[in-house]
C-alpha positions in Angstrom: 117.7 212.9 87.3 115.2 213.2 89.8 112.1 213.0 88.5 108.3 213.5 89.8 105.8 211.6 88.1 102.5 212.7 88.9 99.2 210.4 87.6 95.6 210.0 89.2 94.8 206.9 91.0 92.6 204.7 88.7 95.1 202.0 87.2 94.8 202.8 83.8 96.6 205.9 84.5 98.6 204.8 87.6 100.0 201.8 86.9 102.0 203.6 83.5 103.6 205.7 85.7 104.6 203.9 88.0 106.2 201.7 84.9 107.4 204.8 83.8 109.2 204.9 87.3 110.6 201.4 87.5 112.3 202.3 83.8 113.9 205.9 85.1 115.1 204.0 88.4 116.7 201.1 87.0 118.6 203.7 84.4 120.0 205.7 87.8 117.5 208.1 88.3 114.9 209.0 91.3 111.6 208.6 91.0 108.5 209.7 93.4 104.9 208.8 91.9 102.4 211.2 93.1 99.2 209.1 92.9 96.6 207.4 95.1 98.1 205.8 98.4 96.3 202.7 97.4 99.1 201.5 95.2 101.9 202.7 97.2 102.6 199.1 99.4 102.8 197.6 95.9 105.3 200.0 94.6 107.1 200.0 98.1 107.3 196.2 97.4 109.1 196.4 93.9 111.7 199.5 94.9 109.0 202.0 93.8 108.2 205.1 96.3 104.3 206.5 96.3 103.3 209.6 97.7 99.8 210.9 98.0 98.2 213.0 95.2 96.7 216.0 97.2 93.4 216.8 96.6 92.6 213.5 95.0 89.4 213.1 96.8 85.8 215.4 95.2 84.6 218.0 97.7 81.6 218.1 98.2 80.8 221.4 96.2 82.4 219.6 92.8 80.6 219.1 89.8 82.2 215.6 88.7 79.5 215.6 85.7 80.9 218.5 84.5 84.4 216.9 83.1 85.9 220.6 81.9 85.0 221.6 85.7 86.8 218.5 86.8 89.7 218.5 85.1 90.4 222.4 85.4 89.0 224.1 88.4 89.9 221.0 90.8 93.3 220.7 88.7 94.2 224.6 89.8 93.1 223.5 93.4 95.4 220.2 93.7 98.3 222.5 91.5 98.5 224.5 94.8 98.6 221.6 97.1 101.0 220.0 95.5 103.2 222.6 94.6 104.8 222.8 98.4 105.6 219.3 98.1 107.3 218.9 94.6 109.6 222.1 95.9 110.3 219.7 98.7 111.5 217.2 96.4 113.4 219.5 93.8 112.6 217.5 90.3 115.0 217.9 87.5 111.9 216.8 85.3 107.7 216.6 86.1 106.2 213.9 84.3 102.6 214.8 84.4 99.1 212.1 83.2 97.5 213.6 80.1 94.4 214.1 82.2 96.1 214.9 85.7 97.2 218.4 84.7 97.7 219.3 88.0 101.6 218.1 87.5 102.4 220.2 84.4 100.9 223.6 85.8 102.7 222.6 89.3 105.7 222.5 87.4 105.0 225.5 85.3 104.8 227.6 88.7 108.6 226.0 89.9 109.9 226.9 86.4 110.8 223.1 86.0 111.2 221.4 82.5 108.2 218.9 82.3 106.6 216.3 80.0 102.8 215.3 79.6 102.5 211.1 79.3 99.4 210.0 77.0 99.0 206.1 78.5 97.1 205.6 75.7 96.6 206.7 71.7 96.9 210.0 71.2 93.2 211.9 72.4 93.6 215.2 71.2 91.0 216.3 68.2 92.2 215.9 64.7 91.3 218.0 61.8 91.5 214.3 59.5 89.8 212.0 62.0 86.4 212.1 62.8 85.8 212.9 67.1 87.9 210.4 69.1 85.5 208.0 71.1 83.5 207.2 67.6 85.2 204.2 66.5 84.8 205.0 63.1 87.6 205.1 60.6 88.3 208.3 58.8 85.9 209.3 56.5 86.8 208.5 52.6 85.0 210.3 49.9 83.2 213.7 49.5 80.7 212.1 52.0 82.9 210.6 54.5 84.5 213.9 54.3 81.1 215.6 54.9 80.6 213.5 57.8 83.7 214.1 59.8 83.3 217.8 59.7 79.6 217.5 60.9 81.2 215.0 63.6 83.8 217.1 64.6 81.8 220.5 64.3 79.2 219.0 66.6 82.2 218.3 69.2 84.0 221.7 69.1 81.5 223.7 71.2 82.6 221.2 74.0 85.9 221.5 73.5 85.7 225.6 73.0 83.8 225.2 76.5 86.8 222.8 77.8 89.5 225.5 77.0 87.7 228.7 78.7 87.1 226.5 82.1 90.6 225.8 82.2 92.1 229.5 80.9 90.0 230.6 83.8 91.4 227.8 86.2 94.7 228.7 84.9 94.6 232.5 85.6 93.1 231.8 89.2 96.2 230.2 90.0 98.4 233.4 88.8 99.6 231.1 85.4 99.0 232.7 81.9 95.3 231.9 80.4 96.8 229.4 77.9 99.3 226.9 78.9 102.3 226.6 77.0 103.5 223.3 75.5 105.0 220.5 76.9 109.1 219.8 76.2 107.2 216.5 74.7 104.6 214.3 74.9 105.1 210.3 75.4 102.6 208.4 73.6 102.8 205.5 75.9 101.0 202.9 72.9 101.6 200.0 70.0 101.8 201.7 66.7 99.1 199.6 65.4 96.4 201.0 67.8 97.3 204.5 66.0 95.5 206.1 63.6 97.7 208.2 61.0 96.6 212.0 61.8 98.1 215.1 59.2 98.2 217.3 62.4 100.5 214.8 64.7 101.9 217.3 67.3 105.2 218.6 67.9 107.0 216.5 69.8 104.8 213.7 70.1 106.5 210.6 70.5 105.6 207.1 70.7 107.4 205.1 73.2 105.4 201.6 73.4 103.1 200.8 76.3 104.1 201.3 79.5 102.8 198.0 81.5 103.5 197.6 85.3 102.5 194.2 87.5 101.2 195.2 90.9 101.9 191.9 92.2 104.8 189.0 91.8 102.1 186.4 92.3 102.3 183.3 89.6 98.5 182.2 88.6 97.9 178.3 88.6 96.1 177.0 85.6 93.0 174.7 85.8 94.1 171.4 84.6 94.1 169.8 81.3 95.3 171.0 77.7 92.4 172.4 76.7 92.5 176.3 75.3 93.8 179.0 78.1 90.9 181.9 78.0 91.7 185.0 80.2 88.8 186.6 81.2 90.0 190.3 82.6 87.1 192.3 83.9 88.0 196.3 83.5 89.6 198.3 86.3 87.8 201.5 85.1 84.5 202.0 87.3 82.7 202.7 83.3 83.8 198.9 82.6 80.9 196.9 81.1 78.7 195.4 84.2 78.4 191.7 84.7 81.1 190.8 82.4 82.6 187.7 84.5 79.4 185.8 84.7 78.1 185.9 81.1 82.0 184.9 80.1 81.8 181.8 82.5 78.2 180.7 81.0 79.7 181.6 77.5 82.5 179.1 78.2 80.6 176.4 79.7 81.3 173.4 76.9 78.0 172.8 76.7 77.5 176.5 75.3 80.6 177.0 73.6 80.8 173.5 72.2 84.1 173.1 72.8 86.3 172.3 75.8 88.7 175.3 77.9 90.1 176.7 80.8 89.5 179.8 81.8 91.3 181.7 84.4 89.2 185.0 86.0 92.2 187.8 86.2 91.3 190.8 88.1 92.7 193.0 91.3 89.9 191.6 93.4 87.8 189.6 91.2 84.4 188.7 92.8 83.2 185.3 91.6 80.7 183.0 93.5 81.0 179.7 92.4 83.5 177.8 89.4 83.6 175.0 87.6 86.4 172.4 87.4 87.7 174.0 84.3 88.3 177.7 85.8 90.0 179.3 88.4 90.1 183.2 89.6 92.5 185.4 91.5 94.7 187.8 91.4 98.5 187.3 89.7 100.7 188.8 87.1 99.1 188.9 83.8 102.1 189.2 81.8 103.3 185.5 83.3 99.5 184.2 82.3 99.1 185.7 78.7 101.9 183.8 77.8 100.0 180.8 77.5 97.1 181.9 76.7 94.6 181.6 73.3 92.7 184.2 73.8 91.5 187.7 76.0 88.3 188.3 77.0 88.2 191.8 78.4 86.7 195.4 78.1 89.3 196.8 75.5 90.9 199.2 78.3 94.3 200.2 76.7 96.4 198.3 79.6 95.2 194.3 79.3 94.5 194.9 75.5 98.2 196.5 75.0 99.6 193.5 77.3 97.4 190.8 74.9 98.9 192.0 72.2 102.4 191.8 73.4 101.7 188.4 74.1 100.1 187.6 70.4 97.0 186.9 71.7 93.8 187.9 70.2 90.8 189.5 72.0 86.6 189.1 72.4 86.1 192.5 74.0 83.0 193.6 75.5 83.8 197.7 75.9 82.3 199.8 78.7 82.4 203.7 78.5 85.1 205.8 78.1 87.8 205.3 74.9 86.8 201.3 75.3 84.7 201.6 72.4 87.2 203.3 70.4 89.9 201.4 71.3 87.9 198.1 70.5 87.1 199.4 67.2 90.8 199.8 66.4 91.9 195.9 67.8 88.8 195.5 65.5 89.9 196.9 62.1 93.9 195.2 63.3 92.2 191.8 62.6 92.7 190.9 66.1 89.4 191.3 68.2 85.7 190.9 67.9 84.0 193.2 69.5 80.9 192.2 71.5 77.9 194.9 72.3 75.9 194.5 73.5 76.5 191.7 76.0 74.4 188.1 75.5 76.1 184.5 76.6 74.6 183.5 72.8 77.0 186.4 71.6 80.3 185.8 73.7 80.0 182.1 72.8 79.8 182.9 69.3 82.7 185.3 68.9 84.6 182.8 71.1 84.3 180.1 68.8 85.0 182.3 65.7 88.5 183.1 67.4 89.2 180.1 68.6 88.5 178.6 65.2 90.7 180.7 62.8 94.5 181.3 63.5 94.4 185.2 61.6 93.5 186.5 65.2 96.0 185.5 66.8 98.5 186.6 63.7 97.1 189.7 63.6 97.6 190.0 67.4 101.1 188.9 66.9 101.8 191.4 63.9 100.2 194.1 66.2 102.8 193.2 69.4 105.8 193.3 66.8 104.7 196.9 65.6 106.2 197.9 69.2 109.7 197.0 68.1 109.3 200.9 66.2 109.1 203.1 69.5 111.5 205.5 70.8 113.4 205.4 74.7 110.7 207.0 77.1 114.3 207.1 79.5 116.0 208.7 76.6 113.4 211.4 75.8 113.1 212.1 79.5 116.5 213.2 79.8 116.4 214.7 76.8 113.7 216.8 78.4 115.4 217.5 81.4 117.4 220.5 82.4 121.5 220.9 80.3 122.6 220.9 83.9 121.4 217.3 84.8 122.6 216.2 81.2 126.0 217.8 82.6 
């Protein structure tokens, strides 16, 4: 197959793709990842070929606060940049970011099979789960019942408001007002950070994170024996600010009452000064998690899907966006505490609690083992691709 795989450029949504790439390349297929440039010496280095996104970049005249503006009328605007190029390249198959539309319309126009990759839980509004973003459980009981409707009722002028910018967007571009489905969706996640649903879509399938290194650098470990923490500051600019520093005063022994190490892992982490017992830099996190008794991070979907591949629990201190949800869930796994909002007193104490009580990391454990139940994302792609490339 040859296969475009089209993703914005903020890791959490790059860096599955580009996963998603080296899987369909080392199965005999060709893969171009349409994202930002900034990732594309690191994919060159690993076999991986990047092209630019076009119209990655706000204009001036956009409305960024406006998120149905954002991800519709600027979709319809990058859909015709990009469709020139993707003709170029002749795809068998368009992978396209759940968020990055752009692809799947682009696609649409050529008449080209595609598939839309979720590189996270499933998003889309259930009528059996209260609004995503929440963090609550489902509602139990005639009152917990009562609630989610007035949760979800409260949420669906937005969403009403969503689909009318983007059956306008859609119609600008010469495509029909509403977009017809995908030939699947790839739920690039654990099982156990899903949430049963009774509308689960059509072709929805769940595949098992998607988890790319950008660099083949080995972290060293501070010395000693002492407990391996992994403090991971969030890639997503709504991460929770100052993170780093109240970890390292959390983790001072004289705070935390107990001795560790602690390794800072981040793409550029910014740290002033460190003690004897922790280090910082940039490496592969997969190699590091290995040995490692715990995660400190923000409860992004990447480092808390790699943590729990590695059976190793979490403290996470979430930011904005689905962090809060998705800390929730780790939460109600048994795996995580969950931190908010951010004190050294706080951090320090859910440390301990972790550190202290081996269910954590079981329950971390138990959640990385749910990933043995996940389809073939290389299977389903071909599956999705034209009879003639199956030929």
């Amino acid at each position: 197959m040859r296969v475009a795989l089209v993703a914005g450029s903020d890791a959490g949504h790059a860096f599955p793709m580009l996963a998603l790439a080296n899987l369909l390349q080392r199965n005999g297929s060709t893969a171009v990842v349409y994202t930002g440039s900034g990732w594309a010496q690191a994919a060159a280095a690993q076999g991986l070929e990047v092209r630019q996104l076009p119209g990655l970049a706000a204009r001036s005249d956009d409305d960024d606060g406006d998120a149905g503006a954002k991800l519709s009328a600027r979709a319809a605007r990058m859909c015709q940049a990009l469709l020139p190029e993707l003709a170029d390249f002749e795809p068998d198959l368009v992978v396209c970011d759940v968020i990055t539309v752009c692809g799947g319309w682009a696609a649409e126009s050529l008449g080209t099979p595609w598939i839309e990759l979720s590189p996270h839980p499933l998003y889309r509004a259930s009528v059996g789960l209260p609004p995503i973003g929440s963090g609550l459980e489902p509602g139990t009981g005639l009152s917990g019942r009562i609630r989610d409707g007035l949760m979800r009722a409260a949420t669906a002028r937005s969403i009403r408001q969503g689909d009318r910018q983007r059956e306008v967007a859609r119609a600008g571009i010469g495509l029909t007002p509403q977009a017809p489905e995908p030939a699947a969706r790839l739920i690039a996640t654990l099982p156990a950070l899903e949430v049963p649903r009774p509308d689960w879509p059509a072709g929805a399938e769940l595949i098992g994170p998607l988890l790319w290194e950008p660099t083949d650098k080995i972290f060293d470990r501070p010395p000693g024996d002492a407990p391996l923490v992994v403090i991971a500051p969030s890639t997503a600019a709504t991460g929770s600010a100052g993170m780093i520093e109240v970890a390292l005063a959390a983790l001072d022994p004289d705070v935390l009452g107990m001795p560790v190490r602690a390794v800072v892992s981040g793409l550029a982490p910014q740290v002033d000064e460190l003690s004897a017992w922790a280090l910082a830099g940039h490496g592969r996190q997969d190699e590091l998690l290995a040995g490692a008794a715990l995660v400190i991070c923000g409860g992004g979907h990447g480092m808390l899907a790699k943590s729990m591949l590695a059976g190793v629990p979490q403290v996470l201190v979430p930011g904005g966006g689905d962090q809060w949800e998705l800390a929730q869930r780790a939460r109600r796994w048994g795996c995580a505490e969950v931190v908010r909002p951010l004190t050294v007193d706080a951090l320090a104490s859910a440390t301990r609690k972790i550190l202290q009580n081996s269910s954590f990391a079981d329950a971390a454990r138990r959640a990385g083992e749910s990933g043995a139940d996940v389809l073939d994302a290389v299977a389903l792609c071909a599956r999705a691709a034209s009879p003639e490339v199956l030929r």
